[in-house]
Short mmCIF file of C-alpha atoms (C1' of nucleotides) in Angstrom, two decimals:
data_model
loop_
_atom_site.label_atom_id
_atom_site.label_comp_id
_atom_site.label_asym_id
_atom_site.label_seq_id
_atom_site.Cartn_x
_atom_site.Cartn_y
_atom_site.Cartn_z
CA MET K 1 118.74 88.81 88.43
CA ASN K 2 118.67 92.59 88.60
CA ASN K 3 115.75 92.80 86.18
CA ILE K 4 114.50 95.75 88.13
CA SER K 5 111.02 95.81 86.67
CA LYS K 6 110.31 92.43 88.25
CA ILE K 7 111.11 93.45 91.78
CA PRO K 8 108.00 93.70 93.97
CA LYS K 9 107.40 97.09 95.47
CA ALA K 10 106.99 95.41 98.84
CA THR K 11 110.59 94.25 98.55
CA ILE K 12 111.79 97.85 98.56
CA THR K 13 109.70 98.61 101.63
CA ARG K 14 111.18 95.62 103.40
CA LEU K 15 114.75 96.53 102.45
CA SER K 16 114.20 99.79 104.27
CA LEU K 17 113.00 97.87 107.32
CA TYR K 18 115.93 95.47 107.14
CA LEU K 19 118.28 98.42 107.11
CA ARG K 20 116.80 99.81 110.29
CA GLN K 21 117.05 96.48 112.06
CA LEU K 22 120.65 96.14 110.92
CA GLU K 23 121.43 99.52 112.47
CA LEU K 24 119.96 98.30 115.75
CA LEU K 25 121.86 95.01 115.53
CA GLU K 26 125.11 96.87 114.96
CA PHE K 27 124.34 99.09 117.93
CA ASP K 28 123.76 95.97 120.02
CA GLY K 29 127.16 94.63 118.98
CA TYR K 30 126.18 91.95 116.48
CA ARG K 31 128.60 91.26 113.63
CA MET K 32 126.62 88.65 111.70
CA VAL K 33 122.92 87.93 111.34
CA SER K 34 121.02 85.08 109.71
CA SER K 35 117.97 85.45 107.49
CA GLY K 36 116.03 83.68 110.23
CA LYS K 37 116.91 86.29 112.84
CA MET K 38 116.24 89.19 110.46
CA ALA K 39 112.94 87.59 109.56
CA TRP K 40 111.92 87.34 113.17
CA LEU K 41 112.86 90.96 113.84
CA CYS K 42 110.93 92.21 110.81
CA GLN K 43 108.08 89.74 111.15
CA VAL K 44 108.45 88.16 107.74
CA ASN K 45 109.37 84.73 106.38
CA PRO K 46 113.11 83.85 106.29
CA ALA K 47 112.90 82.92 102.62
CA GLN K 48 111.44 86.35 102.00
CA VAL K 49 114.54 88.01 103.42
CA ARG K 50 116.82 85.92 101.25
CA LYS K 51 114.73 86.41 98.14
CA ASP K 52 114.51 90.17 98.65
CA LEU K 53 118.29 90.40 98.91
CA GLY K 54 118.72 87.90 96.11
CA TYR K 55 117.16 90.29 93.62
CA PHE K 56 120.22 92.50 93.98
CA GLY K 57 123.15 90.17 94.50
CA GLU K 58 124.72 87.60 96.80
CA PHE K 59 125.47 89.31 100.07
CA GLY K 60 125.55 86.38 102.48
CA ILE K 61 127.97 83.69 103.53
CA ARG K 62 126.53 80.18 103.39
CA GLY K 63 126.49 78.48 106.72
CA VAL K 64 127.00 81.79 108.51
CA GLY K 65 124.68 84.63 107.52
CA TYR K 66 125.08 88.27 106.57
CA ASP K 67 127.66 90.77 107.78
CA VAL K 68 125.70 93.36 109.74
CA ILE K 69 127.80 96.30 108.57
CA ASP K 70 128.43 95.28 104.97
CA LEU K 71 124.76 94.53 104.38
CA GLN K 72 123.81 98.01 105.56
CA GLU K 73 126.08 99.49 102.89
CA GLU K 74 124.66 97.23 100.21
CA ILE K 75 121.08 98.16 101.07
CA LYS K 76 121.95 101.84 101.16
CA LYS K 77 123.40 101.51 97.66
CA ILE K 78 120.27 99.73 96.45
CA LEU K 79 117.96 102.34 97.94
CA ALA K 80 120.19 105.16 96.72
CA ILE K 81 120.55 106.58 100.21
CA ASN K 82 124.34 106.36 100.16
CA ARG K 83 124.26 110.05 99.18
CA GLU K 84 122.48 113.25 100.19
CA TRP K 85 119.16 114.45 98.86
CA ASN K 86 117.78 117.98 98.88
CA VAL K 87 114.20 118.33 99.95
CA GLY K 88 111.76 121.21 99.57
CA ILE K 89 108.63 121.34 101.68
CA VAL K 90 105.39 123.17 100.93
CA GLY K 91 102.98 123.91 103.75
CA LEU K 92 104.18 125.10 107.13
CA GLY K 93 101.38 124.04 109.41
CA ASN K 94 102.05 121.89 112.45
CA LEU K 95 102.79 118.84 110.37
CA GLY K 96 105.22 120.64 108.10
CA LEU K 97 107.08 122.08 111.06
CA ALA K 98 107.16 118.69 112.75
CA LEU K 99 108.70 117.12 109.66
CA ILE K 100 111.35 119.82 109.40
CA ASP K 101 112.27 119.07 112.96
CA TYR K 102 112.08 115.31 112.50
CA GLN K 103 115.55 114.06 113.40
CA ASN K 104 115.50 110.88 111.35
CA PHE K 105 115.55 112.83 108.10
CA GLN K 106 118.82 114.70 108.60
CA ALA K 107 120.37 111.61 110.12
CA ARG K 108 119.72 109.77 106.89
CA GLY K 109 120.92 112.42 104.48
CA PHE K 110 117.64 114.10 103.61
CA TYR K 111 118.18 117.86 103.90
CA PHE K 112 115.47 120.48 103.94
CA VAL K 113 116.91 123.25 101.80
CA ALA K 114 113.77 125.34 101.25
CA ALA K 115 110.30 125.80 102.69
CA PHE K 116 107.32 127.32 100.90
CA ASP K 117 104.05 128.78 102.07
CA SER K 118 101.43 131.19 100.85
CA ASP K 119 101.01 132.97 104.21
CA PRO K 120 102.63 136.45 104.01
CA LEU K 121 103.34 136.26 107.74
CA LYS K 122 105.56 133.24 107.22
CA ILE K 123 107.28 134.21 103.97
CA GLY K 124 110.75 135.63 104.46
CA ARG K 125 111.29 134.12 107.88
CA GLU K 126 114.03 131.70 108.72
CA ILE K 127 112.43 128.70 110.45
CA VAL K 128 115.63 127.10 111.53
CA SER K 129 119.13 128.16 110.75
CA GLY K 130 119.64 128.02 107.00
CA LEU K 131 116.03 127.24 106.12
CA LYS K 132 114.16 130.20 104.70
CA VAL K 133 110.48 130.40 103.87
CA PHE K 134 109.75 131.40 100.28
CA ASP K 135 106.59 132.44 98.55
CA PHE K 136 105.08 129.40 96.94
CA ARG K 137 105.07 131.26 93.62
CA GLU K 138 108.85 131.30 93.63
CA LEU K 139 108.99 127.55 93.75
CA ARG K 140 110.30 127.02 90.26
CA ASN K 141 113.23 129.42 90.64
CA ILE K 142 114.21 128.16 94.06
CA VAL K 143 114.09 124.54 92.95
CA LYS K 144 116.74 125.31 90.34
CA GLU K 145 118.79 127.51 92.60
CA LEU K 146 118.93 125.10 95.52
CA ASN K 147 118.88 121.87 93.53
CA ILE K 148 115.81 120.36 95.09
CA ASP K 149 115.43 116.64 94.33
CA ILE K 150 112.32 115.79 96.30
CA GLY K 151 109.17 117.75 97.13
CA ILE K 152 107.12 117.24 100.27
CA ILE K 153 103.53 118.46 100.37
CA THR K 154 101.83 119.10 103.71
CA THR K 155 99.16 121.55 102.61
CA PRO K 156 95.40 121.02 102.68
CA ALA K 157 94.20 118.65 99.97
CA SER K 158 92.65 121.45 97.94
CA ALA K 159 96.06 122.95 97.16
CA ALA K 160 97.99 119.75 96.63
CA GLN K 161 97.55 119.15 92.89
CA LYS K 162 98.54 122.69 91.98
CA ILE K 163 101.68 122.44 94.08
CA ALA K 164 102.54 119.05 92.64
CA ASP K 165 102.17 120.48 89.14
CA SER K 166 104.58 123.28 90.04
CA PHE K 167 107.10 120.74 91.23
CA PHE K 168 106.72 118.69 88.06
CA GLN K 169 107.15 121.79 85.91
CA ALA K 170 110.31 122.57 87.82
CA ASP K 171 111.57 119.04 87.02
CA VAL K 172 111.16 117.72 90.53
CA THR K 173 110.05 114.20 89.67
CA ALA K 174 109.58 112.79 93.16
CA ILE K 175 106.95 113.87 95.66
CA LEU K 176 106.03 112.77 99.14
CA ASN K 177 102.39 113.72 99.61
CA PHE K 178 100.96 114.06 103.11
CA SER K 179 97.71 115.61 101.92
CA SER K 180 94.68 113.45 101.37
CA ALA K 181 94.47 114.40 97.69
CA GLN K 182 95.11 111.86 94.96
CA ILE K 183 97.81 113.47 92.87
CA HIS K 184 97.84 112.95 89.13
CA ALA K 185 101.40 112.89 87.87
CA PRO K 186 103.10 112.59 84.48
CA GLY K 187 104.38 109.12 83.68
CA HIS K 188 107.99 109.76 84.56
CA CYS K 189 107.15 111.27 87.97
CA ILE K 190 106.77 109.46 91.26
CA VAL K 191 104.37 110.18 94.08
CA GLU K 192 104.34 108.41 97.42
CA ASN K 193 101.39 109.07 99.69
CA ILE K 194 101.30 109.09 103.47
CA ASP K 195 97.71 109.25 104.56
CA PHE K 196 96.97 109.11 108.27
CA THR K 197 93.23 108.66 108.05
CA VAL K 198 93.52 105.74 105.66
CA LYS K 199 95.60 103.97 108.27
CA LEU K 200 93.08 104.73 110.99
CA ASP K 201 90.32 103.42 108.74
CA ILE K 202 92.23 100.18 108.34
CA LEU K 203 92.50 99.90 112.11
CA THR K 204 88.80 100.42 112.69
CA TYR K 205 87.90 98.02 109.89
CA LYS K 206 90.01 95.36 111.53
CA LEU K 207 88.74 96.18 114.99
CA LYS K 208 85.25 95.50 113.75
CA ASN K 209 85.81 92.62 111.38
CA VAL K 210 88.81 90.76 112.69
CA ILE K 211 88.53 91.30 116.40
CA GLY K 212 84.85 92.12 116.46
CA ILE K 213 84.29 95.01 118.83
CA MET T 1 80.48 87.15 99.40
CA ASN T 2 81.39 88.60 102.78
CA ASN T 3 83.95 85.93 103.48
CA ILE T 4 86.00 88.54 105.24
CA SER T 5 89.20 86.54 105.46
CA LYS T 6 89.46 86.57 101.68
CA ILE T 7 89.32 90.32 101.27
CA PRO T 8 92.65 91.79 100.23
CA LYS T 9 94.08 94.34 102.59
CA ALA T 10 94.59 96.65 99.62
CA THR T 11 90.83 96.64 99.15
CA ILE T 12 90.36 98.27 102.56
CA THR T 13 92.92 100.92 101.73
CA ARG T 14 91.13 101.66 98.47
CA LEU T 15 87.72 101.84 100.14
CA SER T 16 89.11 104.64 102.27
CA LEU T 17 90.28 106.43 99.13
CA TYR T 18 86.95 105.91 97.40
CA LEU T 19 85.23 107.46 100.39
CA ARG T 20 87.33 110.58 100.16
CA GLN T 21 86.67 110.97 96.46
CA LEU T 22 82.96 110.50 97.07
CA GLU T 23 83.05 113.33 99.59
CA LEU T 24 84.66 115.56 96.98
CA LEU T 25 82.16 114.47 94.33
CA GLU T 26 79.27 115.29 96.65
CA PHE T 27 80.82 118.68 97.35
CA ASP T 28 81.04 119.27 93.61
CA GLY T 29 77.35 118.47 93.23
CA TYR T 30 77.49 114.99 91.72
CA ARG T 31 74.60 112.62 92.54
CA MET T 32 75.82 109.50 90.74
CA VAL T 33 79.23 108.20 89.76
CA SER T 34 80.35 105.25 87.62
CA SER T 35 83.11 102.81 88.47
CA GLY T 36 84.98 104.24 85.50
CA LYS T 37 84.97 107.75 86.91
CA MET T 38 85.87 106.58 90.41
CA ALA T 39 88.67 104.52 88.92
CA TRP T 40 90.06 107.52 87.09
CA LEU T 41 89.93 109.66 90.22
CA CYS T 42 91.64 107.04 92.34
CA GLN T 43 94.00 105.84 89.62
CA VAL T 44 92.92 102.23 89.63
CA ASN T 45 91.21 99.87 87.20
CA PRO T 46 87.40 100.18 86.90
CA ALA T 47 86.94 96.45 87.53
CA GLN T 48 88.94 96.94 90.69
CA VAL T 49 86.43 99.44 92.01
CA ARG T 50 83.52 97.12 91.28
CA LYS T 51 85.26 94.09 92.73
CA ASP T 52 86.26 95.94 95.90
CA LEU T 53 82.66 96.99 96.49
CA GLY T 54 81.41 93.58 95.40
CA TYR T 55 83.06 91.94 98.39
CA PHE T 56 80.55 93.69 100.63
CA GLY T 57 77.31 93.86 98.67
CA GLU T 58 75.59 95.22 95.60
CA PHE T 59 75.60 98.98 95.91
CA GLY T 60 75.26 100.07 92.29
CA ILE T 61 72.53 100.46 89.71
CA ARG T 62 73.28 98.74 86.41
CA GLY T 63 73.43 101.14 83.52
CA VAL T 64 73.73 104.09 85.88
CA GLY T 65 76.42 103.81 88.53
CA TYR T 66 76.60 104.42 92.26
CA ASP T 67 74.72 106.96 94.38
CA VAL T 68 77.36 109.35 95.67
CA ILE T 69 75.74 109.81 99.07
CA ASP T 70 74.49 106.28 99.69
CA LEU T 71 77.83 104.77 98.79
CA GLN T 72 79.57 106.96 101.35
CA GLU T 73 77.31 105.55 104.05
CA GLU T 74 77.93 101.99 102.90
CA ILE T 75 81.69 102.44 102.95
CA LYS T 76 81.57 104.08 106.36
CA LYS T 77 79.66 101.07 107.67
CA ILE T 78 82.19 98.70 106.15
CA LEU T 79 85.14 100.59 107.62
CA ALA T 80 83.35 101.00 110.95
CA ILE T 81 83.73 104.75 110.86
CA ASN T 82 80.00 105.36 111.16
CA ARG T 83 80.65 105.87 114.87
CA GLU T 84 83.13 107.64 117.13
CA TRP T 85 86.42 106.25 118.36
CA ASN T 86 88.45 107.34 121.36
CA VAL T 87 92.14 107.76 120.78
CA GLY T 88 95.02 108.05 123.23
CA ILE T 89 98.37 109.38 122.11
CA VAL T 90 101.78 108.78 123.64
CA GLY T 91 104.62 111.13 122.84
CA LEU T 92 104.11 114.88 122.70
CA GLY T 93 106.90 115.99 120.46
CA ASN T 94 106.22 118.08 117.37
CA LEU T 95 104.65 115.17 115.55
CA GLY T 96 102.35 114.27 118.43
CA LEU T 97 101.19 117.85 118.75
CA ALA T 98 100.68 118.12 115.01
CA LEU T 99 98.49 115.01 115.05
CA ILE T 100 96.39 116.31 117.93
CA ASP T 101 95.81 119.43 115.91
CA TYR T 102 95.19 117.54 112.67
CA GLN T 103 91.71 118.54 111.63
CA ASN T 104 90.87 115.46 109.57
CA PHE T 105 90.78 113.29 112.65
CA GLN T 106 88.04 115.07 114.58
CA ALA T 107 86.13 115.58 111.34
CA ARG T 108 86.00 111.82 110.92
CA GLY T 109 85.03 110.90 114.45
CA PHE T 110 88.44 110.13 115.91
CA TYR T 111 88.69 111.93 119.26
CA PHE T 112 91.83 112.42 121.28
CA VAL T 113 90.71 111.83 124.85
CA ALA T 114 94.08 111.51 126.55
CA ALA T 115 97.72 112.31 125.95
CA PHE T 116 100.70 110.70 127.65
CA ASP T 117 104.30 111.68 128.06
CA SER T 118 107.19 110.99 130.42
CA ASP T 119 108.36 114.62 130.61
CA PRO T 120 107.43 116.09 134.02
CA LEU T 121 107.15 119.52 132.42
CA LYS T 122 104.34 118.32 130.21
CA ILE T 123 102.46 116.07 132.62
CA GLY T 124 99.42 117.72 134.14
CA ARG T 125 99.03 120.35 131.47
CA GLU T 126 95.99 120.71 129.27
CA ILE T 127 97.20 120.84 125.66
CA VAL T 128 93.91 121.82 124.17
CA SER T 129 90.60 122.19 125.90
CA GLY T 130 89.60 118.84 127.33
CA LEU T 131 92.86 117.07 126.56
CA LYS T 132 95.07 116.55 129.58
CA VAL T 133 98.59 115.16 129.64
CA PHE T 134 99.05 112.17 131.91
CA ASP T 135 102.11 110.38 133.13
CA PHE T 136 102.79 107.48 130.86
CA ARG T 137 102.75 105.18 133.89
CA GLU T 138 99.08 105.94 134.42
CA LEU T 139 98.23 104.64 130.98
CA ARG T 140 96.41 101.53 132.09
CA ASN T 141 94.07 103.36 134.49
CA ILE T 142 93.30 106.15 132.09
CA VAL T 143 92.58 103.75 129.24
CA LYS T 144 89.83 102.19 131.35
CA GLU T 145 88.52 105.48 132.68
CA LEU T 146 88.29 107.24 129.33
CA ASN T 147 87.46 104.20 127.20
CA ILE T 148 90.36 104.44 124.81
CA ASP T 149 89.91 102.27 121.72
CA ILE T 150 93.02 103.12 119.74
CA GLY T 151 96.58 104.02 120.77
CA ILE T 152 98.87 106.26 118.77
CA ILE T 153 102.61 106.12 119.37
CA THR T 154 104.80 109.06 118.37
CA THR T 155 107.74 108.47 120.69
CA PRO T 156 111.30 107.61 119.69
CA ALA T 157 111.66 104.04 118.50
CA SER T 158 113.46 102.97 121.66
CA ALA T 159 110.33 103.48 123.78
CA ALA T 160 107.76 102.15 121.34
CA GLN T 161 107.61 98.46 122.26
CA LYS T 162 107.24 99.19 125.97
CA ILE T 163 104.40 101.58 125.29
CA ALA T 164 102.72 99.18 122.93
CA ASP T 165 102.91 96.47 125.59
CA SER T 166 101.24 98.82 128.07
CA PHE T 167 98.43 99.41 125.61
CA PHE T 168 98.00 95.69 125.00
CA GLN T 169 97.92 95.00 128.73
CA ALA T 170 95.22 97.62 129.07
CA ASP T 171 93.21 95.82 126.36
CA VAL T 172 93.80 98.42 123.69
CA THR T 173 94.09 96.09 120.71
CA ALA T 174 94.72 98.63 117.95
CA ILE T 175 97.80 100.79 117.58
CA LEU T 176 98.92 103.34 115.04
CA ASN T 177 102.70 103.41 115.25
CA PHE T 178 104.61 106.44 113.95
CA SER T 179 107.90 105.31 115.41
CA SER T 180 110.37 103.42 113.30
CA ALA T 181 110.28 100.42 115.63
CA GLN T 182 108.82 97.09 114.52
CA ILE T 183 106.25 96.35 117.17
CA HIS T 184 105.65 92.77 118.23
CA ALA T 185 102.02 92.29 119.15
CA PRO T 186 99.87 89.43 120.47
CA GLY T 187 97.86 87.65 117.80
CA HIS T 188 94.58 89.40 118.52
CA CYS T 189 96.12 92.88 118.38
CA ILE T 190 96.57 95.10 115.36
CA VAL T 191 99.40 97.45 114.56
CA GLU T 192 99.50 99.79 111.59
CA ASN T 193 102.78 101.54 110.89
CA ILE T 194 103.35 104.94 109.36
CA ASP T 195 107.00 105.30 108.60
CA PHE T 196 108.17 108.46 106.88
CA THR T 197 111.69 107.37 106.09
CA VAL T 198 110.54 104.15 104.45
CA LYS T 199 108.51 106.24 102.04
CA LEU T 200 111.46 108.49 101.33
CA ASP T 201 113.62 105.42 100.71
CA ILE T 202 111.08 104.20 98.17
CA LEU T 203 111.24 107.56 96.42
CA THR T 204 115.02 107.57 96.19
CA TYR T 205 115.07 103.96 95.04
CA LYS T 206 112.71 104.82 92.22
CA LEU T 207 114.55 108.02 91.40
CA LYS T 208 117.67 105.99 90.86
CA ASN T 209 116.27 102.85 89.29
CA VAL T 210 113.15 103.91 87.45
CA ILE T 211 114.00 107.43 86.41
CA GLY T 212 117.73 107.09 86.65
CA ILE T 213 119.09 110.24 88.22
"C1'" DC N 1 72.11 100.28 76.24
"C1'" DA N 2 75.43 101.83 79.56
"C1'" DT N 3 77.05 100.09 83.53
"C1'" DT N 4 77.18 96.76 87.24
"C1'" DG N 5 78.55 92.21 89.19
"C1'" DT N 6 81.42 88.28 88.85
"C1'" DG N 7 83.61 83.69 87.31
"C1'" DA N 8 87.72 82.77 84.81
"C1'" DA N 9 92.23 84.01 83.27
"C1'" DC N 10 96.12 86.08 84.30
"C1'" DT N 11 99.79 88.48 86.72
"C1'" DC N 12 102.34 89.27 90.64
"C1'" DA N 13 104.18 87.93 95.32
"C1'" DT N 14 105.29 84.67 98.84
"C1'" DT N 15 106.70 80.35 100.55
"C1'" DC N 16 108.60 75.83 100.01
"C1'" DA N 17 112.18 72.72 99.45
"C1'" DC N 18 116.48 71.54 98.44
"C1'" DA N 19 120.85 72.02 95.85
"C1'" DG N 20 125.07 74.66 96.51
"C1'" DC N 21 128.66 76.09 99.28
"C1'" DG N 22 131.72 78.26 102.91
"C1'" DC S 1 126.95 71.09 109.12
"C1'" DG S 2 124.20 75.26 108.76
"C1'" DC S 3 122.66 78.77 106.20
"C1'" DT S 4 122.38 80.98 101.71
"C1'" DG S 5 120.54 81.23 97.04
"C1'" DT S 6 116.98 80.00 93.93
"C1'" DG S 7 113.78 77.24 90.76
"C1'" DA S 8 109.34 75.37 91.44
"C1'" DA S 9 104.96 75.34 93.76
"C1'" DT S 10 101.62 77.74 95.89
"C1'" DG S 11 98.84 81.55 97.04
"C1'" DA S 12 97.01 86.25 96.60
"C1'" DG S 13 95.41 90.08 93.99
"C1'" DT S 14 94.20 92.22 89.63
"C1'" DT S 15 92.24 92.47 85.19
"C1'" DC S 16 89.47 90.59 81.58
"C1'" DA S 17 85.36 89.62 79.42
"C1'" DC S 18 80.77 89.06 79.33
"C1'" DA S 19 76.26 87.77 81.25
"C1'" DA S 20 72.80 90.16 83.97
"C1'" DT S 21 69.79 94.07 84.49
"C1'" DG S 22 67.67 98.60 85.86
#
DNA sequence: CATTGTGAACTCATTCACAGCG
DNA sequence: CGCTGTGAATGAGTTCACAATG
């Protein structure tokens, strides 16, 4: 157990989903939940829920289930979201601004501490209270100064690699990439991609091939 | 070959990535590309590229590679994006507006033909030329009238299932869900989720466990 | 002769089935 | 007794290795 390299990536994704369902269950007044109920809520197999949790410890009570509140804490520890993280965002188009305003981030301890753009009209402004727009070329200094842990890229694809490289040089080793570029990163760095058109392509593929429109 | 049920979902995702790299290669003046080069660009194994394409036909020339332009057409056919699709969006917060404005969608033949919200201040307005905001309760009629193929949900999680159900009742069988809700759909319907916080959770998990901050 | 296309081998992930236990 | 925890079985997806070929 706890041989981290053997944990499927999909398990981490599901843990995040479990956490959200647990929050809803708590809100609805539940104290305990079984793997069967969690599985139904998350649309997975009950054994999958138990196995996913089993990679990290024994959190349940046999014959009963899991404590809705305790399990949230355990998952937060596993995902390392039982702390705050400082986020810097590059690219202040509509998407960038929408993300800055996205309530779920603050609620979960992800704080935007700096924004970057190359547009002189935007640089120097304060988007929301406490969040200033810096020239992209200052990225390295600001990263150090404000202790940025995670970089978010919402620029056009053509600029994405250069920005990612700046983050890597500034020792930001984790990037969330909303551009459609494939980012090449050094071995010790992590990039997660969120690509809207890929998801739409999957939908249309299935519409044609599974449903057959 | 072409036993569609046996094609990994990850293959479809990668086809979409291959397509984007092919567009860039064409722009850069390339006429042919090998599986090795594509693999490097997309950060996968060369055999993976060939196998992915092999599910759908023989598109390459042995000893040479793939025609950059022809292969784009083939992939577009496979993904069913060699046509236009009508999209309806529900939820006109910052994210919804950002998506409507997102250039990559129109460029790829995804057209927003209707927007829905429950806010009386927004209903009746025309967000951009040709895109009117309707009351969410009119969804079923408008879907028929404007031939909506795909529904996009960018509302808070609490409203998502109800909206999805409305889409399903109106025979919209494909949904792109940006809310954090797990949507329960009838068997013949398709839901793809885009969940920002899940991706951030994956980043922090890896920061802690792989890199060890 | 470089590169594709693909069966076979392998690796990784999910599900089963039941022992273990509160 | 019911549900968890987990080794074993199954299934899915990736990579290898090489025959096929333009």
